CSV table of C-alpha atoms in Angstrom, one decimal:
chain,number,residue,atom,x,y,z
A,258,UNK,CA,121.8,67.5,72.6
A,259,UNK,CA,120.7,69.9,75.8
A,260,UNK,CA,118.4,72.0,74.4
A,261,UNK,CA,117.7,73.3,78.1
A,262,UNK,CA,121.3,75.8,77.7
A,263,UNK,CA,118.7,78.1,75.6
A,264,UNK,CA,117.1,79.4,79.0
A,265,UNK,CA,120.5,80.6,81.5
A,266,UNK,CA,121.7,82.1,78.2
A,267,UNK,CA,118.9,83.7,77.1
A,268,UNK,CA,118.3,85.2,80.5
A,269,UNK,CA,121.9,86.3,80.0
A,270,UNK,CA,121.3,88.4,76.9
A,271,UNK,CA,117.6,89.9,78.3
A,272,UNK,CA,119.0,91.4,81.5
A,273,UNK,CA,121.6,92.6,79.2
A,274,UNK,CA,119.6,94.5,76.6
A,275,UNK,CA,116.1,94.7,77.9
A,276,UNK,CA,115.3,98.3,79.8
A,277,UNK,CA,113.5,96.6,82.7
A,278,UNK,CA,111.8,98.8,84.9
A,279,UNK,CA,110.5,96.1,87.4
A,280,UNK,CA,112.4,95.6,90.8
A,281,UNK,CA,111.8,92.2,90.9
A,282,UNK,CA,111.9,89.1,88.3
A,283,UNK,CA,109.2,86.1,88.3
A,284,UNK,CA,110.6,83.1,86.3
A,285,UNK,CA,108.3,80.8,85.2
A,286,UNK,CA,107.6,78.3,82.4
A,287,UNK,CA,105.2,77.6,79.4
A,288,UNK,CA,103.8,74.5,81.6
A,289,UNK,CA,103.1,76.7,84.0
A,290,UNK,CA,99.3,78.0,84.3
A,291,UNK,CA,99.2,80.9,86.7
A,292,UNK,CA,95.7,80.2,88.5
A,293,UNK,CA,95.5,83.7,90.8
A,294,UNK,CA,98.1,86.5,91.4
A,295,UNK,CA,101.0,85.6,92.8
A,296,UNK,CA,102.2,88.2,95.2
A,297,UNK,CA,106.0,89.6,95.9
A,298,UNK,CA,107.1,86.6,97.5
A,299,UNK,CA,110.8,87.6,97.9
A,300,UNK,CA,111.8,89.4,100.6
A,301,UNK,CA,115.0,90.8,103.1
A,302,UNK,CA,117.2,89.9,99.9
A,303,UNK,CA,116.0,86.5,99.3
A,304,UNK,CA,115.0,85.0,96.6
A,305,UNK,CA,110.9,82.8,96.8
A,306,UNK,CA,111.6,79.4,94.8
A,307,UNK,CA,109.7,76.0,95.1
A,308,UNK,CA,111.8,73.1,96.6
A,309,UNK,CA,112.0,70.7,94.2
A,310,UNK,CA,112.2,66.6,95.5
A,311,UNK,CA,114.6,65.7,92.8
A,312,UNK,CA,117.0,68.1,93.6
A,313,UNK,CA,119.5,66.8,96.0
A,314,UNK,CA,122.9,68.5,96.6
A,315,UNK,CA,123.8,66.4,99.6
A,316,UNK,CA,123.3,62.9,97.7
A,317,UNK,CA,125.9,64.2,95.0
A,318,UNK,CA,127.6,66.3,97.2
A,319,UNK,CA,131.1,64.6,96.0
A,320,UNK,CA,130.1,65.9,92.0
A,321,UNK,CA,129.4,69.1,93.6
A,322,UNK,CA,132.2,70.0,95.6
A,323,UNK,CA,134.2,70.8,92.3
A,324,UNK,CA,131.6,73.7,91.2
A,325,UNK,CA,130.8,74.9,95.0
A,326,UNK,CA,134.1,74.2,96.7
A,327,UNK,CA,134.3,73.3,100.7
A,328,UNK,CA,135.5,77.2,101.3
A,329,UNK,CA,132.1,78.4,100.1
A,330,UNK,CA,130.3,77.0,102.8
A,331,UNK,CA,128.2,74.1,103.4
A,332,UNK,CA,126.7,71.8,100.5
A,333,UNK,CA,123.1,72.8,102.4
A,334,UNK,CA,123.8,76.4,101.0
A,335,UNK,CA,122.7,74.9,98.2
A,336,UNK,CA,119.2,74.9,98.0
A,337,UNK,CA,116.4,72.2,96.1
A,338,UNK,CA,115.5,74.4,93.5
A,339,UNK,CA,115.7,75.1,89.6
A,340,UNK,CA,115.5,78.8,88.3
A,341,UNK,CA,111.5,79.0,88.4
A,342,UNK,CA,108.9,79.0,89.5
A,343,UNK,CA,111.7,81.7,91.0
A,344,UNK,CA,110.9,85.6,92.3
A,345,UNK,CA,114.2,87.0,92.6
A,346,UNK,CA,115.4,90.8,92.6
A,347,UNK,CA,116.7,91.9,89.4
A,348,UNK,CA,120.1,93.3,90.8
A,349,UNK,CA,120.6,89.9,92.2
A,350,UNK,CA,119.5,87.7,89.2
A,351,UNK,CA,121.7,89.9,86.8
A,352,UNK,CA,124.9,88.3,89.1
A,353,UNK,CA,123.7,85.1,89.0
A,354,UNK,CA,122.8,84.7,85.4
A,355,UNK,CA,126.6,84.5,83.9
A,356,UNK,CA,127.3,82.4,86.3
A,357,UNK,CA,124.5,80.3,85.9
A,358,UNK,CA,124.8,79.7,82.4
A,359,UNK,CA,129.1,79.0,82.6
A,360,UNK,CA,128.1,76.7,85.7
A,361,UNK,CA,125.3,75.3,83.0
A,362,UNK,CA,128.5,75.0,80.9
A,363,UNK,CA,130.9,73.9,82.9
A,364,UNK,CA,128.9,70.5,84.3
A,365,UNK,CA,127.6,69.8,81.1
A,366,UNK,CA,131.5,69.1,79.8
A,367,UNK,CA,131.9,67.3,83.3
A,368,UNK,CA,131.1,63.7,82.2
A,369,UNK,CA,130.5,62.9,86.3
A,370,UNK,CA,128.4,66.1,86.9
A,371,UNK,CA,126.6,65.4,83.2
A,372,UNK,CA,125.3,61.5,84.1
A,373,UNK,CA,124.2,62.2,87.7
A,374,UNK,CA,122.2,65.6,86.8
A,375,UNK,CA,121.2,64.8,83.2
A,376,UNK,CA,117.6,66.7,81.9
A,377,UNK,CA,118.2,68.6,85.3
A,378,UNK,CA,121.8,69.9,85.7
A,379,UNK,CA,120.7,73.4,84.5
A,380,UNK,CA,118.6,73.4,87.9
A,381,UNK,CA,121.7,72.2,89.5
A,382,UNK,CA,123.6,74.9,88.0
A,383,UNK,CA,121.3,77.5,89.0
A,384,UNK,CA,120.9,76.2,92.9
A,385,UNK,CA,124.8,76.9,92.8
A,386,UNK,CA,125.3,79.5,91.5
A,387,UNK,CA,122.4,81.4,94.0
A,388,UNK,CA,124.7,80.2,96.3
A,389,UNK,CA,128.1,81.0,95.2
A,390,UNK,CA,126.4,84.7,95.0
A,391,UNK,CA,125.1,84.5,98.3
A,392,UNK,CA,121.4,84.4,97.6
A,393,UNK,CA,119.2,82.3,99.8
A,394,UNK,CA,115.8,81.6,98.7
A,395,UNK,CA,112.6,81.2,100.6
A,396,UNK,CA,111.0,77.6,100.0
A,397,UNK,CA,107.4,78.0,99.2
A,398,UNK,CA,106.3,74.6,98.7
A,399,UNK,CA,102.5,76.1,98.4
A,400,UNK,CA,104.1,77.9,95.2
A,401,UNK,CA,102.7,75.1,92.7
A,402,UNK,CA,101.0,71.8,92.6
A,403,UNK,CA,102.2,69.3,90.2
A,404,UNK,CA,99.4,66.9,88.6
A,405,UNK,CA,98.4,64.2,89.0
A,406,UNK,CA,100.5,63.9,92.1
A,407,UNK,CA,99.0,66.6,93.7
A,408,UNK,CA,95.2,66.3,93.9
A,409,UNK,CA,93.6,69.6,94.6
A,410,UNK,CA,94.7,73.2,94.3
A,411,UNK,CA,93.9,74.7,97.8
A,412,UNK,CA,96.5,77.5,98.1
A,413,UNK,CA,98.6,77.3,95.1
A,414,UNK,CA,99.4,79.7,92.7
A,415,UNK,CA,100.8,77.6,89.8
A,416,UNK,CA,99.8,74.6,88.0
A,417,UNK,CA,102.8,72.5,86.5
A,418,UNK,CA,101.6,70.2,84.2
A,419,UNK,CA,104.9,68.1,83.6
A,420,UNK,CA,103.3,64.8,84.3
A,421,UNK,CA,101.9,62.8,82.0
A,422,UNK,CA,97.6,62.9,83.2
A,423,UNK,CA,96.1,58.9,82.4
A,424,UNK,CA,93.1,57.7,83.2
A,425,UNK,CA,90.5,55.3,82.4
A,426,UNK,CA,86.8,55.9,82.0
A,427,UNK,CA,86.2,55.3,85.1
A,428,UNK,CA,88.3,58.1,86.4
A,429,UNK,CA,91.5,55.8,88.1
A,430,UNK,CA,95.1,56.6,87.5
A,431,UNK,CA,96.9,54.2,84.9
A,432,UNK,CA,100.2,56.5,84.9
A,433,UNK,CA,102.9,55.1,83.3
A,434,UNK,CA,100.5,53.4,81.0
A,435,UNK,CA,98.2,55.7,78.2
A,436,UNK,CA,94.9,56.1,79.5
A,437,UNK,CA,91.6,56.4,77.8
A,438,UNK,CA,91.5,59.5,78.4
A,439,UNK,CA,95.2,61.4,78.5
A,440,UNK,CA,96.5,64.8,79.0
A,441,UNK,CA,100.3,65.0,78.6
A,442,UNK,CA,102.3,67.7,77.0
A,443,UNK,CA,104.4,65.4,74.9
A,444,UNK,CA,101.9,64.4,73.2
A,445,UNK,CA,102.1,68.5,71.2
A,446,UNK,CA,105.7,68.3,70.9
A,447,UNK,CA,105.3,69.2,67.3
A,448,UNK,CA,101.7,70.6,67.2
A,449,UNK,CA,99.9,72.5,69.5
A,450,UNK,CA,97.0,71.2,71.4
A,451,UNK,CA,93.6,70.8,69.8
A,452,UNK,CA,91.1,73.3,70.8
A,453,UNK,CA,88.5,72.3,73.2
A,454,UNK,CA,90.2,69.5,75.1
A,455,UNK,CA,87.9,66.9,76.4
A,456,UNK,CA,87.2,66.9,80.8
A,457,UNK,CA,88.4,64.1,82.2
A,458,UNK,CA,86.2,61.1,83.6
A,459,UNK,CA,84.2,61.5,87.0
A,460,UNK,CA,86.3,60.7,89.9
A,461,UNK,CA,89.6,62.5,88.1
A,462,UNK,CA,91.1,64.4,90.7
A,463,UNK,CA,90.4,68.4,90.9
A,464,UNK,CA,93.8,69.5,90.1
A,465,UNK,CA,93.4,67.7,86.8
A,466,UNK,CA,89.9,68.7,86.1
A,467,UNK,CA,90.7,72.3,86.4
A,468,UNK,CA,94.0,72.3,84.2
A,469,UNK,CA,91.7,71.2,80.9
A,470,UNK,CA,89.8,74.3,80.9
A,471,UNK,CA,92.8,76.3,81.4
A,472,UNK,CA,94.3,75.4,78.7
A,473,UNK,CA,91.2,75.6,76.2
């Protein structure tokens, strides 16, 4: 029932049997639209991740302590982040992976650690085990916008289209509610999308403007 175990153990098996030649890793996602290069973020041994709001290790710091014990350090060694967007040295990601995916494991038989993480805990299980290797990660917060919350793409490498996108005609938000004119990647669960998606409405915001002709 948590389809997202596929992606620690399939890292697992690549950096096992793939001949990488590459230094350094980028871990991304199919919602993610790449909108210019992204450059070697990583640096001095860390790893470049995007702090994610959602992910809070001191609020469950209690459910943690039995994956990242008190003799590991601080919960705040634990960083907000999931495994991408991620750039991360090979030789480091090829500790972490096993561990990430037995972590993924190990919390998703933890009935606690499974209720407070839910759709998320693989994140959770990839913040710890970064930290149980000793790999810090740089927070780039300019690493992605996230429509429709984020408006405009100034900086930003990455366009994460995990939000549902609702509008009316008259170009004003109606999230939570289906819009007359809607982009949301549920909606091709089964199918992909149609070819030539429609632009939004005038007065839509540019983050969501741009992300229709990206994916046609």
């Amino acid at each position: 029932g948590y389809i997202v175990l596929n992606r620690p153990w399939a890292f697992v098996q690549w950096l096992q049997q793939a001949d990488i030649k590459e230094d350094y890793i980028l871990m991304a996602e199919p919602d993610h639209i790449i909108v210019k290069p992204i450059p070697n973020l990583s640096k001095n041994g860390l790893g470049a991740a995007f702090p994610f709001f959602y992910i809070e290790p001191q609020k469950y710091e209690s459910t943690l302590r039995k994956f990242f014990p008190e003799d590991k350090g601080p919960i705040t060694n634990i960083n907000p982040i999931g495994n991408s967007p991620v750039v991360i040295e090979k030789g480091s990601l090829m500790k972490i992976a096993p561990t990430w995916m037995n972590m993924s494991l190990a919390m998703k038989k933890d009935p606690e650690a499974d209720k407070a993480f839910g759709w998320v805990l693989e994140m959770y299980a990839y913040a710890v085990a970064s930290a149980l290797h000793g790999v810090g990660n740089i927070l780039h917060k300019d690493f992605m916008i996230q429509p429709p919350w984020d408006t405009e793409i100034g900086n930003k490498f990455i366009i994460h289209y995990t939000y549902g996108c609702d509008y009316d005609l008259k170009g004003r938000s109606t999230y939570g509610k289906i819009g007359e004119w809607r982009f949301d990647k549920r909606s091709y669960d089964l199918t992909p999308p149609p070819k030539n998606l429609s632009l939004p409405p005038p007065g839509v915001p540019e983050s969501v403007v741009l992300l229709c002709p990206l994916v046609n």
